[in-house]
PDB file of C-alpha atoms in Angstrom:
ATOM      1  CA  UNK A  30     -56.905 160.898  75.551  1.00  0.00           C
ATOM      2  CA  UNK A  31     -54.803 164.037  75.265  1.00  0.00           C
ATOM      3  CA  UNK A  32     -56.099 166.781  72.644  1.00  0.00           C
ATOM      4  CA  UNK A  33     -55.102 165.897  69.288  1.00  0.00           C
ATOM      5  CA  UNK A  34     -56.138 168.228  66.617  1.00  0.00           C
ATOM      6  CA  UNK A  35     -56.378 167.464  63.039  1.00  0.00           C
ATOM      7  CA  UNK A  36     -55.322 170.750  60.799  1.00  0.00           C
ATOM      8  CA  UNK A  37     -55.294 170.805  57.216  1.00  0.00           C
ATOM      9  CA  UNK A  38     -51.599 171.120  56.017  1.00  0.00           C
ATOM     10  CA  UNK A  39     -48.490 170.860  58.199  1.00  0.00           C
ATOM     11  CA  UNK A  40     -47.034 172.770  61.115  1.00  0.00           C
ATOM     12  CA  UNK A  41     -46.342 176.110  60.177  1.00  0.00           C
ATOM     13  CA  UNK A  42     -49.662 176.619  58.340  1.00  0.00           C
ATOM     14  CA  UNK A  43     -52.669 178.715  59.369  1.00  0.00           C
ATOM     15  CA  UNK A  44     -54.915 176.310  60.654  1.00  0.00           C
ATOM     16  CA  UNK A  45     -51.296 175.594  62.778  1.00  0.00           C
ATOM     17  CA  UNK A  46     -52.145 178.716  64.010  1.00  0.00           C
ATOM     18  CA  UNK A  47     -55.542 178.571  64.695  1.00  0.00           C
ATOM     19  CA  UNK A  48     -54.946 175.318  66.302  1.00  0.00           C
ATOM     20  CA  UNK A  49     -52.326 176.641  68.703  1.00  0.00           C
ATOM     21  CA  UNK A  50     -54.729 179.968  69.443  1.00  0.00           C
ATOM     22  CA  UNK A  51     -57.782 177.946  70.369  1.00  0.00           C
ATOM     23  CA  UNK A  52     -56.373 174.727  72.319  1.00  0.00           C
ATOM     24  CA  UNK A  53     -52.752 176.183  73.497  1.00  0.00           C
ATOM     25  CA  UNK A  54     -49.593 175.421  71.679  1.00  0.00           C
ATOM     26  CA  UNK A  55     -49.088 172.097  74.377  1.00  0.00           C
ATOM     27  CA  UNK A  56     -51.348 170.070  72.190  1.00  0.00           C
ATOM     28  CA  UNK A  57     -50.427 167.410  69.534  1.00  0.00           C
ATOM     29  CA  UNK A  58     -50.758 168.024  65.833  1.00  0.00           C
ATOM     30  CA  UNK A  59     -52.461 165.565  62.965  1.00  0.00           C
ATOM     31  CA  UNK A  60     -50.700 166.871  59.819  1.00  0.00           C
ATOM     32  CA  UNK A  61     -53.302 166.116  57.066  1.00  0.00           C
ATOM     33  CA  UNK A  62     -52.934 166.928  53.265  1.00  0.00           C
ATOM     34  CA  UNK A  63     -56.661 167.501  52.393  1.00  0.00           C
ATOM     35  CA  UNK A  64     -59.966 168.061  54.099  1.00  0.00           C
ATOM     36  CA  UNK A  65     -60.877 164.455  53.481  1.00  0.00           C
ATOM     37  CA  UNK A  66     -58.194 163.607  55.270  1.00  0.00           C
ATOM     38  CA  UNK A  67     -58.656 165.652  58.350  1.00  0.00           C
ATOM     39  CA  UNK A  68     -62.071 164.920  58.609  1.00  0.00           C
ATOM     40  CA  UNK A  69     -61.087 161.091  58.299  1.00  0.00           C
ATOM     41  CA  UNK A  70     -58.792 161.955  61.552  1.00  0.00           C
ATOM     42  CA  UNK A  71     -61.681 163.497  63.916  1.00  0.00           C
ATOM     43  CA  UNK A  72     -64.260 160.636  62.218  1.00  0.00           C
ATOM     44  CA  UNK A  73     -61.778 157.350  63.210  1.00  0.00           C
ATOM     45  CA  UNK A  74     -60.711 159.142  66.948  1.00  0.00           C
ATOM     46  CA  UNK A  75     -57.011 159.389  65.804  1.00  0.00           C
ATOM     47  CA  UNK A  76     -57.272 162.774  66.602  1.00  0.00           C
ATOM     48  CA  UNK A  77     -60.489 164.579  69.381  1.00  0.00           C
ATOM     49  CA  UNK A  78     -60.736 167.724  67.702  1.00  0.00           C
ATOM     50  CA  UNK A  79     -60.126 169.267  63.775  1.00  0.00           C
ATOM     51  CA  UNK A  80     -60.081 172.973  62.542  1.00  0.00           C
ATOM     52  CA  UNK A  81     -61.518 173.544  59.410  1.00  0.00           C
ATOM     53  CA  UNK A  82     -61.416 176.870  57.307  1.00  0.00           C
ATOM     54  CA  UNK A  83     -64.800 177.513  56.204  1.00  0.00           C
ATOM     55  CA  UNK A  84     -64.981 180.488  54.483  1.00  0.00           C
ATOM     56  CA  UNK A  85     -62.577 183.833  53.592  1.00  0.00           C
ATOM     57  CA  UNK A  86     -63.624 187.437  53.895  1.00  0.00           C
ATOM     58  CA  UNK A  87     -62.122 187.754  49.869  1.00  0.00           C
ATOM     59  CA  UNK A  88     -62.572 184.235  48.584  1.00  0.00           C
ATOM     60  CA  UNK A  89     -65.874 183.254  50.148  1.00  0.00           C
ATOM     61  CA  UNK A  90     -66.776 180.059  51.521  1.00  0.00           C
ATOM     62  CA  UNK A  91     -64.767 176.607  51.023  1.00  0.00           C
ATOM     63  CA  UNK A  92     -68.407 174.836  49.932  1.00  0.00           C
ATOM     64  CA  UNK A  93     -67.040 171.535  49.631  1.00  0.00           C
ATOM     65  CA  UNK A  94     -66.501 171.527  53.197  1.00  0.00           C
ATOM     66  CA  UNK A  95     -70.365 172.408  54.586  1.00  0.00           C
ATOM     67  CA  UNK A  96     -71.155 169.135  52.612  1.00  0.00           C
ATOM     68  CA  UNK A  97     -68.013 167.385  54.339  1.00  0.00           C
ATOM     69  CA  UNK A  98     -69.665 168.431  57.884  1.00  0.00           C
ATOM     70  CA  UNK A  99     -73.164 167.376  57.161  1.00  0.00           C
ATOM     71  CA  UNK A 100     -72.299 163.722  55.445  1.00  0.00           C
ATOM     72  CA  UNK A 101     -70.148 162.948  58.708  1.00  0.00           C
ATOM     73  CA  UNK A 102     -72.359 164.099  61.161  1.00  0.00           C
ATOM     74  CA  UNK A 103     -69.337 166.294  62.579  1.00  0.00           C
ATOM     75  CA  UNK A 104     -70.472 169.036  65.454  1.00  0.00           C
ATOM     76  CA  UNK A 105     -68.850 172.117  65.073  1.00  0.00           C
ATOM     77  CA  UNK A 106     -67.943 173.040  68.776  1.00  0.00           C
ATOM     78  CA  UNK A 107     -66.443 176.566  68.086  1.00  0.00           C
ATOM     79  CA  UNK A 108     -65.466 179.343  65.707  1.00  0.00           C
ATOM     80  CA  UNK A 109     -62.169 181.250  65.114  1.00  0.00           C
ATOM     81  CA  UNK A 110     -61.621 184.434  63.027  1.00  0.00           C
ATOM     82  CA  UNK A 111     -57.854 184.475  61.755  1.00  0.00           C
ATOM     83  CA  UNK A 112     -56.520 187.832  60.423  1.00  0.00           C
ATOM     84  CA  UNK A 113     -54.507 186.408  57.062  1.00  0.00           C
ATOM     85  CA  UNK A 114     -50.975 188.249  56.372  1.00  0.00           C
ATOM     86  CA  UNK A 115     -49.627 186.398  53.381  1.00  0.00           C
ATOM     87  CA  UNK A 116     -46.143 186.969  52.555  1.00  0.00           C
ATOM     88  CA  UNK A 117     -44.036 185.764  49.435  1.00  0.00           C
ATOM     89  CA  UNK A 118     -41.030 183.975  50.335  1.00  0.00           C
ATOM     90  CA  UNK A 119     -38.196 182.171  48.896  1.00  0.00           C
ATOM     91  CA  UNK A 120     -34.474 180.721  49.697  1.00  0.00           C
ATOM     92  CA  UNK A 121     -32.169 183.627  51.206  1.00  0.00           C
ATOM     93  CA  UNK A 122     -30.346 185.572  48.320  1.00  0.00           C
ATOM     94  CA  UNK A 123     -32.966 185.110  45.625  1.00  0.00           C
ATOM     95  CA  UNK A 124     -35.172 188.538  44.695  1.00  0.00           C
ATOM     96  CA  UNK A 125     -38.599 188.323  43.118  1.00  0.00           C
ATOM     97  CA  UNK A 126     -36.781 189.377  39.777  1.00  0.00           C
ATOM     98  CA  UNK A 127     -35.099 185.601  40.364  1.00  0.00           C
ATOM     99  CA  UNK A 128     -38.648 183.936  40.789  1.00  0.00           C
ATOM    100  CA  UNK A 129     -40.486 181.845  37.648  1.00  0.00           C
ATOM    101  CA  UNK A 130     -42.978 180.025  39.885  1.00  0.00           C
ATOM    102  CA  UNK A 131     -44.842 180.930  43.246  1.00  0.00           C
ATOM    103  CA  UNK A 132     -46.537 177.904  44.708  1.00  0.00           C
ATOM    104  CA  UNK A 133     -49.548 177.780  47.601  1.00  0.00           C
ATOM    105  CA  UNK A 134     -52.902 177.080  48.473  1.00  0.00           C
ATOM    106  CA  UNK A 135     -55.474 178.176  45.492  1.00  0.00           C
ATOM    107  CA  UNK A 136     -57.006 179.833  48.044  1.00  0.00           C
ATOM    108  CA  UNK A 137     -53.961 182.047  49.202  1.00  0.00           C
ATOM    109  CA  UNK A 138     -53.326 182.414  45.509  1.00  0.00           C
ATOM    110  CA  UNK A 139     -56.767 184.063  44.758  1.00  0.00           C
ATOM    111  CA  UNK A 140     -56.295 186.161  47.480  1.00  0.00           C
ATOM    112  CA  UNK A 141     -53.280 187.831  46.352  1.00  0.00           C
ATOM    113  CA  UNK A 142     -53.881 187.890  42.370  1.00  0.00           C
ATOM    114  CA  UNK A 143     -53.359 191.918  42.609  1.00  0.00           C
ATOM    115  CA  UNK A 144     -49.919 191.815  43.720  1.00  0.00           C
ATOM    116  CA  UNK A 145     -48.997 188.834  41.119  1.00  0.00           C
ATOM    117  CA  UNK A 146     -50.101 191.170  38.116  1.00  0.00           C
ATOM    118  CA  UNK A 147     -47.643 192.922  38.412  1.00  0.00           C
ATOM    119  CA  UNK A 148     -45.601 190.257  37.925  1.00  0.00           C
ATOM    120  CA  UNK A 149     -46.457 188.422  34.975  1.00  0.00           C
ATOM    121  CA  UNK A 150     -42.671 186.528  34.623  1.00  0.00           C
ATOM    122  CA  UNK A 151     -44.486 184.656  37.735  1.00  0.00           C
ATOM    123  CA  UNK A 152     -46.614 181.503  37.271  1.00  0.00           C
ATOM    124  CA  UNK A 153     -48.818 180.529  39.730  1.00  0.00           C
ATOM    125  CA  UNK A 154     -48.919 177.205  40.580  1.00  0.00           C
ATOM    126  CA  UNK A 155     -51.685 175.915  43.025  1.00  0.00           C
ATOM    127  CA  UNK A 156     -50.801 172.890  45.894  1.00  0.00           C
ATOM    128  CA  UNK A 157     -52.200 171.234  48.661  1.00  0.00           C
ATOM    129  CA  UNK A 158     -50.964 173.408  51.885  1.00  0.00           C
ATOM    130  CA  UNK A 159     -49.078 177.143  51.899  1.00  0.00           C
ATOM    131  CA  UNK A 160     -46.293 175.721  54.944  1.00  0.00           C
ATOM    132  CA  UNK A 161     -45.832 172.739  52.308  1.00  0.00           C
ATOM    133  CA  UNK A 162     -44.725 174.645  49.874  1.00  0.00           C
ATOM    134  CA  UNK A 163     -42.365 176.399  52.203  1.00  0.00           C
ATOM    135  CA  UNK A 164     -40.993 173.471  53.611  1.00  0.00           C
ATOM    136  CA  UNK A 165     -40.391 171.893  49.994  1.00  0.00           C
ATOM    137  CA  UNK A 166     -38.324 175.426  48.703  1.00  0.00           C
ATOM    138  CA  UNK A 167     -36.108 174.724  51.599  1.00  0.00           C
ATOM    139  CA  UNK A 168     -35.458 171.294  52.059  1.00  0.00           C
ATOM    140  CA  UNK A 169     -34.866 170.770  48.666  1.00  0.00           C
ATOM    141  CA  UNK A 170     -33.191 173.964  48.185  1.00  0.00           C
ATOM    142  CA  UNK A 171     -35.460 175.028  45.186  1.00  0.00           C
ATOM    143  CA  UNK A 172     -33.876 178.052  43.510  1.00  0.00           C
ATOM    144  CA  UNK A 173     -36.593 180.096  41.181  1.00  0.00           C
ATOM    145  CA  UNK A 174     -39.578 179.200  43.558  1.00  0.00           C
ATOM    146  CA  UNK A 175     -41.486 180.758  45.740  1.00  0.00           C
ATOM    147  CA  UNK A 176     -43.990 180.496  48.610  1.00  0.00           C
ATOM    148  CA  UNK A 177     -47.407 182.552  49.571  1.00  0.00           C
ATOM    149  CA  UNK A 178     -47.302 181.643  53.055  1.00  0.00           C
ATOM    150  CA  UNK A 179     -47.632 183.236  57.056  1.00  0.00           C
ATOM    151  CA  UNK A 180     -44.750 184.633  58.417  1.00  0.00           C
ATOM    152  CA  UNK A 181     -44.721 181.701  60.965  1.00  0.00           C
ATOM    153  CA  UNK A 182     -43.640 179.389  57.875  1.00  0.00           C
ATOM    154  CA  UNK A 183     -40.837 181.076  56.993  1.00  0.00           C
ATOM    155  CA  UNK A 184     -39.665 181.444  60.256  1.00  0.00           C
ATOM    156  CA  UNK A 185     -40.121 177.130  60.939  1.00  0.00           C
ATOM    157  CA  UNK A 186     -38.550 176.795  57.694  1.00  0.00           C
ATOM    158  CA  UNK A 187     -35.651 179.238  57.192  1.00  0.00           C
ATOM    159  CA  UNK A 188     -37.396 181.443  54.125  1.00  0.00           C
ATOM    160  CA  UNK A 189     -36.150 184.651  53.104  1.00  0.00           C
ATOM    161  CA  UNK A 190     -39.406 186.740  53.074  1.00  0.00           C
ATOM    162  CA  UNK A 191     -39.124 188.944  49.795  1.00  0.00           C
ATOM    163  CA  UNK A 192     -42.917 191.030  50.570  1.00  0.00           C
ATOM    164  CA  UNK A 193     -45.212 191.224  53.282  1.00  0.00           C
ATOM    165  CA  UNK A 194     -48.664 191.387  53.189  1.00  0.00           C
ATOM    166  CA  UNK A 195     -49.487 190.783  49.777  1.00  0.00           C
ATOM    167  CA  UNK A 196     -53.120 190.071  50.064  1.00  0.00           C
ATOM    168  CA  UNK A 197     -55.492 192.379  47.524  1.00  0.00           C
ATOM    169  CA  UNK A 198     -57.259 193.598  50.387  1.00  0.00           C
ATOM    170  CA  UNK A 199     -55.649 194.141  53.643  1.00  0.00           C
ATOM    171  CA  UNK A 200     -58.412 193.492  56.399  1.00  0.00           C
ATOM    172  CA  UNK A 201     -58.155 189.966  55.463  1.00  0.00           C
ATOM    173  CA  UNK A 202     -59.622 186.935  57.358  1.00  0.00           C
ATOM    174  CA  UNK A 203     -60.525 183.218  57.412  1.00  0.00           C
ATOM    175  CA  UNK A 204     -63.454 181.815  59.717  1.00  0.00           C
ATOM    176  CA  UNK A 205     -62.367 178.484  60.732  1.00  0.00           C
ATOM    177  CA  UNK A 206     -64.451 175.458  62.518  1.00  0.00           C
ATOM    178  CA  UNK A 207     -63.618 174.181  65.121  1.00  0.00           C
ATOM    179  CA  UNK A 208     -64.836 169.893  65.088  1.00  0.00           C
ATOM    180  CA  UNK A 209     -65.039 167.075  66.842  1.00  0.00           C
ATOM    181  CA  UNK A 210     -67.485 164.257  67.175  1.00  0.00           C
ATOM    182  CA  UNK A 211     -69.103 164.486  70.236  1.00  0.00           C
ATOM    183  CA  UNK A 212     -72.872 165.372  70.174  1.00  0.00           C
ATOM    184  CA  UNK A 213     -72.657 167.731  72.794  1.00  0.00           C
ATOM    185  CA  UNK A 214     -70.026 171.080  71.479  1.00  0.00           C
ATOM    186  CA  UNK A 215     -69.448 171.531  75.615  1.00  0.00           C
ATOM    187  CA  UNK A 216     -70.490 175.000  75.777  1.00  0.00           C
ATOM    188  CA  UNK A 217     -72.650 175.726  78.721  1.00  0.00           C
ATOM    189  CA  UNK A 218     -76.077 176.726  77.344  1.00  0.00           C
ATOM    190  CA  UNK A 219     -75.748 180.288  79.381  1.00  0.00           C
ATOM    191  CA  UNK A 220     -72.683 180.878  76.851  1.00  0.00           C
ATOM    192  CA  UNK A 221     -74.600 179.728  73.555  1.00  0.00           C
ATOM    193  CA  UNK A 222     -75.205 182.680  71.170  1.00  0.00           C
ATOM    194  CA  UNK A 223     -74.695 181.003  67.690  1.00  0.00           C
ATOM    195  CA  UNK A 224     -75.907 178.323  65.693  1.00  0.00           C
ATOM    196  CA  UNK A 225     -75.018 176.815  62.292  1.00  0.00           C
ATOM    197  CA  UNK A 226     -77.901 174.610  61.016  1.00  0.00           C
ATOM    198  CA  UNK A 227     -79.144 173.299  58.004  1.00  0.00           C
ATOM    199  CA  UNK A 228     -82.452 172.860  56.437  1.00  0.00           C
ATOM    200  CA  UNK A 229     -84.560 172.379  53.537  1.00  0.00           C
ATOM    201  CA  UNK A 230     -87.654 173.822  52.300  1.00  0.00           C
ATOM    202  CA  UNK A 231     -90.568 173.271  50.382  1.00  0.00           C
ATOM    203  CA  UNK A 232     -90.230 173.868  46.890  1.00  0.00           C
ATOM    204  CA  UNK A 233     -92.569 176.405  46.791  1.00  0.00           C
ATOM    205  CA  UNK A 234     -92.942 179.844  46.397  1.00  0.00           C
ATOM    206  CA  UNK A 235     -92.215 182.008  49.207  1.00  0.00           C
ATOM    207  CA  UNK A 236     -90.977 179.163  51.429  1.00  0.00           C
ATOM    208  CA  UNK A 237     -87.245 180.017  52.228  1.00  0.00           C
ATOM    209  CA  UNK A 238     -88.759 183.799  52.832  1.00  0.00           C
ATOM    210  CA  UNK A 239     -90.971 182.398  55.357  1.00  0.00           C
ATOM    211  CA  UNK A 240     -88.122 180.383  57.395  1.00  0.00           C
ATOM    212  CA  UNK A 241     -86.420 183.702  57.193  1.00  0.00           C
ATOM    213  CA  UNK A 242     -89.427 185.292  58.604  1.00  0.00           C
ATOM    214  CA  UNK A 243     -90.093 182.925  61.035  1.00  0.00           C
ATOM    215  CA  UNK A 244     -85.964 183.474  62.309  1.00  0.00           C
ATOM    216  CA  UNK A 245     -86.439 187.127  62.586  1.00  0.00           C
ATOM    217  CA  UNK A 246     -89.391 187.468  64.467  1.00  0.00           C
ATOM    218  CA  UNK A 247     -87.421 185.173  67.256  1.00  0.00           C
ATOM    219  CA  UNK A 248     -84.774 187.665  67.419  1.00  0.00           C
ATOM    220  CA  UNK A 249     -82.400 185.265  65.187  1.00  0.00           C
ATOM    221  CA  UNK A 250     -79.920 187.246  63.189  1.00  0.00           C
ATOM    222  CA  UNK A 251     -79.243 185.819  60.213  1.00  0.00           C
ATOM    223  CA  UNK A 252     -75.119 186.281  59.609  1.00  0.00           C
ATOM    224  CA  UNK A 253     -74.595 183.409  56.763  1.00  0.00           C
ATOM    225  CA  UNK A 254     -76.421 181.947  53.980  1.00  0.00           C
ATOM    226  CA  UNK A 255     -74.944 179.193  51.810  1.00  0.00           C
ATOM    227  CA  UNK A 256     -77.046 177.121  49.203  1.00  0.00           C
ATOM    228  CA  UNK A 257     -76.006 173.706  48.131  1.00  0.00           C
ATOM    229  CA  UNK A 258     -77.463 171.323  45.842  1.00  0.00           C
ATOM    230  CA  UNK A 259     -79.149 167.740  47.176  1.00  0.00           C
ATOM    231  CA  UNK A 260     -77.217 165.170  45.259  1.00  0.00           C
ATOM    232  CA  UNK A 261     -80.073 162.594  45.178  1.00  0.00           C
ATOM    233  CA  UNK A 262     -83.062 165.458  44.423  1.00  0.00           C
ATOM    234  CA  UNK A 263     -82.659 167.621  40.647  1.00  0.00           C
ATOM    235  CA  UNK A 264     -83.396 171.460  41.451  1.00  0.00           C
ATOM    236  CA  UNK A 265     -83.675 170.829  45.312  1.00  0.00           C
ATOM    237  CA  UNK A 266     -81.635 172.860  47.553  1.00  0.00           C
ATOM    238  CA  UNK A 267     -80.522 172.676  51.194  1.00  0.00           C
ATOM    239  CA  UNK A 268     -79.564 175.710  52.803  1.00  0.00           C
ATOM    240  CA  UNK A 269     -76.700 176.165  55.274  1.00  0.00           C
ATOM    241  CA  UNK A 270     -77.485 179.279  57.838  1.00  0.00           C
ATOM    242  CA  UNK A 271     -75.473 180.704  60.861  1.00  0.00           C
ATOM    243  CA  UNK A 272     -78.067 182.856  63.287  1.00  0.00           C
ATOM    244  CA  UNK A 273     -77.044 185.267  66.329  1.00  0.00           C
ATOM    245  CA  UNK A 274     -79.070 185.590  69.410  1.00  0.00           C
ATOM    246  CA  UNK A 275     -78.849 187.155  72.412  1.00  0.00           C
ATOM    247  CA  UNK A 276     -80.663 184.767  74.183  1.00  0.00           C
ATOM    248  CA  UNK A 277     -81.058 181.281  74.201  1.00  0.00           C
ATOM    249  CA  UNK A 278     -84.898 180.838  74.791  1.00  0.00           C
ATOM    250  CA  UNK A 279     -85.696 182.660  71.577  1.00  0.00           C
ATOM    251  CA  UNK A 280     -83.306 180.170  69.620  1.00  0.00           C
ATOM    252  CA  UNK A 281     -85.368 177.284  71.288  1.00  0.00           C
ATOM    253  CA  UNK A 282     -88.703 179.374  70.232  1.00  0.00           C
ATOM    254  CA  UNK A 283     -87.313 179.159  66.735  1.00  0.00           C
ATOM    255  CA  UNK A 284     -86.172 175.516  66.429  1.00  0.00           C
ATOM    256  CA  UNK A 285     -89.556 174.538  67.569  1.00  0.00           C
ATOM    257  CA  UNK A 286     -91.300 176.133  64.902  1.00  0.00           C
ATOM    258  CA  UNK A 287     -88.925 175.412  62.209  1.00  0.00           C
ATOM    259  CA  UNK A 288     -89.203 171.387  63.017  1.00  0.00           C
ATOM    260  CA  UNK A 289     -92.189 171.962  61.780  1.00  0.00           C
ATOM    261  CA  UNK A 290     -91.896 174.400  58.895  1.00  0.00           C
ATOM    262  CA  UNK A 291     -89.174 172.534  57.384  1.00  0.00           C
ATOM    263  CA  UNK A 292     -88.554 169.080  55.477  1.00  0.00           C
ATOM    264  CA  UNK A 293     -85.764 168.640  57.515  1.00  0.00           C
ATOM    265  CA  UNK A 294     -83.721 170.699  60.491  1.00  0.00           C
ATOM    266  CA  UNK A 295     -80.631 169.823  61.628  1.00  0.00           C
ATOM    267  CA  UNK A 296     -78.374 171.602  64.171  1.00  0.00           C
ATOM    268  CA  UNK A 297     -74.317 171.432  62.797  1.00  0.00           C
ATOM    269  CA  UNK A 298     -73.358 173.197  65.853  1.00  0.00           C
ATOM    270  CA  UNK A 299     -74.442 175.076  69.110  1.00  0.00           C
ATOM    271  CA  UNK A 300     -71.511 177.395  69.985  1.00  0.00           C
ATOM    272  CA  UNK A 301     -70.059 181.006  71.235  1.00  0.00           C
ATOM    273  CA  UNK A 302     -69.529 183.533  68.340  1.00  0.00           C
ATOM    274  CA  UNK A 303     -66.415 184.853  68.387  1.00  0.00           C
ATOM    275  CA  UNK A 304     -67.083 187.769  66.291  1.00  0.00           C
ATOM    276  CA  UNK A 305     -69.444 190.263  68.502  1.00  0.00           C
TER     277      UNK A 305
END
């Protein structure tokens, strides 16, 4: 089967983009309209692979979609750091001054709330994918409407792009997963230098410290930390980590202990970071 990659949100969109960067731009595209949707795609084989935006460098982490991971036993295979240029754009001939609504991602939205203030004739209005948006304003010819989108999007879709990079802080990014369902993420162990994992503890004092402990004195670098609540188990916790390591022996050194330490271990995804 030819790669197929599921992206949340149509072409034009960032995970377009990060699609395109990570597999080349000869690859075939699953357009979905909501994580559950993409990761139904990777989970039923209509598509081999999925990227999935994880967390923001303003907004923080997409939560929902660590528990979407876990429940479908989905490896992550790969990482990919996007720099995010948002850009407000709208139908050629209309100014911001003509604009009552701006429509895009919540996410995008948050991330731009700074430059909207000064605005306040401008309602925000949250939707499922930024290109969607921009593909709606000009296919419908949508006068009074806006888009918070890439540049790609209103390139694809013949936008008129009223300001660039309108993000509140300008060294903006988006980590995105990259998924699939094979056991195995295909990177040869000598490449390995990152791990996402998930555990749970004890629920006792002092017992996430010591997991932490027991990490750093294998040379694990601890780079993420993300709580989340077990559905089934009041007050319990499981714990979503991403560690560093230079080399792969101490990461085995640490899993072995930590089968132990822990009520339950489980590796998400053996990969190469793409960040150092």
């Amino acid at each position: 089967m030819n790669t197929k990659v599921a992206i949340q949100g149509i072409k034009g969109s960032y995970h377009h983009g990060v699609a395109q960067a990570y597999f080349g731009e000869d690859i075939d595209i699953d357009e979905c309209m909501s994580f559950q949707d993409l990761v139904h795609s990777v989970e039923s084989h209509k598509s081999t692979d999925a990227v999935m935006a994880i967390e923001n460098s303003i907004a923080g982490s997409i939560i929902p979609n660590y528990a979407y991971i876990d429940e479908h036993d989905l490896t992550i295979s790969g990482e990919y750091f996007l720099p995010i240029h948002h850009c407000l754009m709208a139908l050629e001939g209309q100014e911001i001054s003509d604009i009552k609504e701006v429509y895009s991602h919540p996410m995008a939205l948050l991330q731009c709330k700074e430059f909207f203030r000064t605005y306040p004739h401008i309602k925000l209005v949250e939707d499922a994918d930024t290109a969607d948006v921009a593909r709606r304003i000009h296919e419908q010819q949508l006068k009074g409407a806006a888009a918070v989108a890439g540049e790609i999007a209103a390139n694809i879709y013949q936008l008129h792009i009223l300001a660039k990079e309108i993000q509140t802080i300008k060294s903006n990014s988006t980590r995105f997963f990259i998924l699939n369902t094979r056991k195995d993420s295909g990177v040869p162990k000598k490449e390995i230098n990152k791990a996402s994992l998930k555990f749970l503890t004890d629920h006792k004092r002092g017992s996430l410290a010591t997991v932490l402990n027991v990490m750093s004195d294998c040379n694990l670098n601890l780079t993420k930390i993300q709580s989340l609540p077990v559905i089934n188990m009041p007050w319990k916790y499981s714990f979503f980590v991403d560690v560093t390591f230079a080399a792969y022996k101490d990461y085995e050194k640490a899993m072995s202990i930590l089968k132990i330490m822990a009520l339950e271990l489980k590796v998400l995804g053996e990969y190469k970071n793409q960040n150092g």
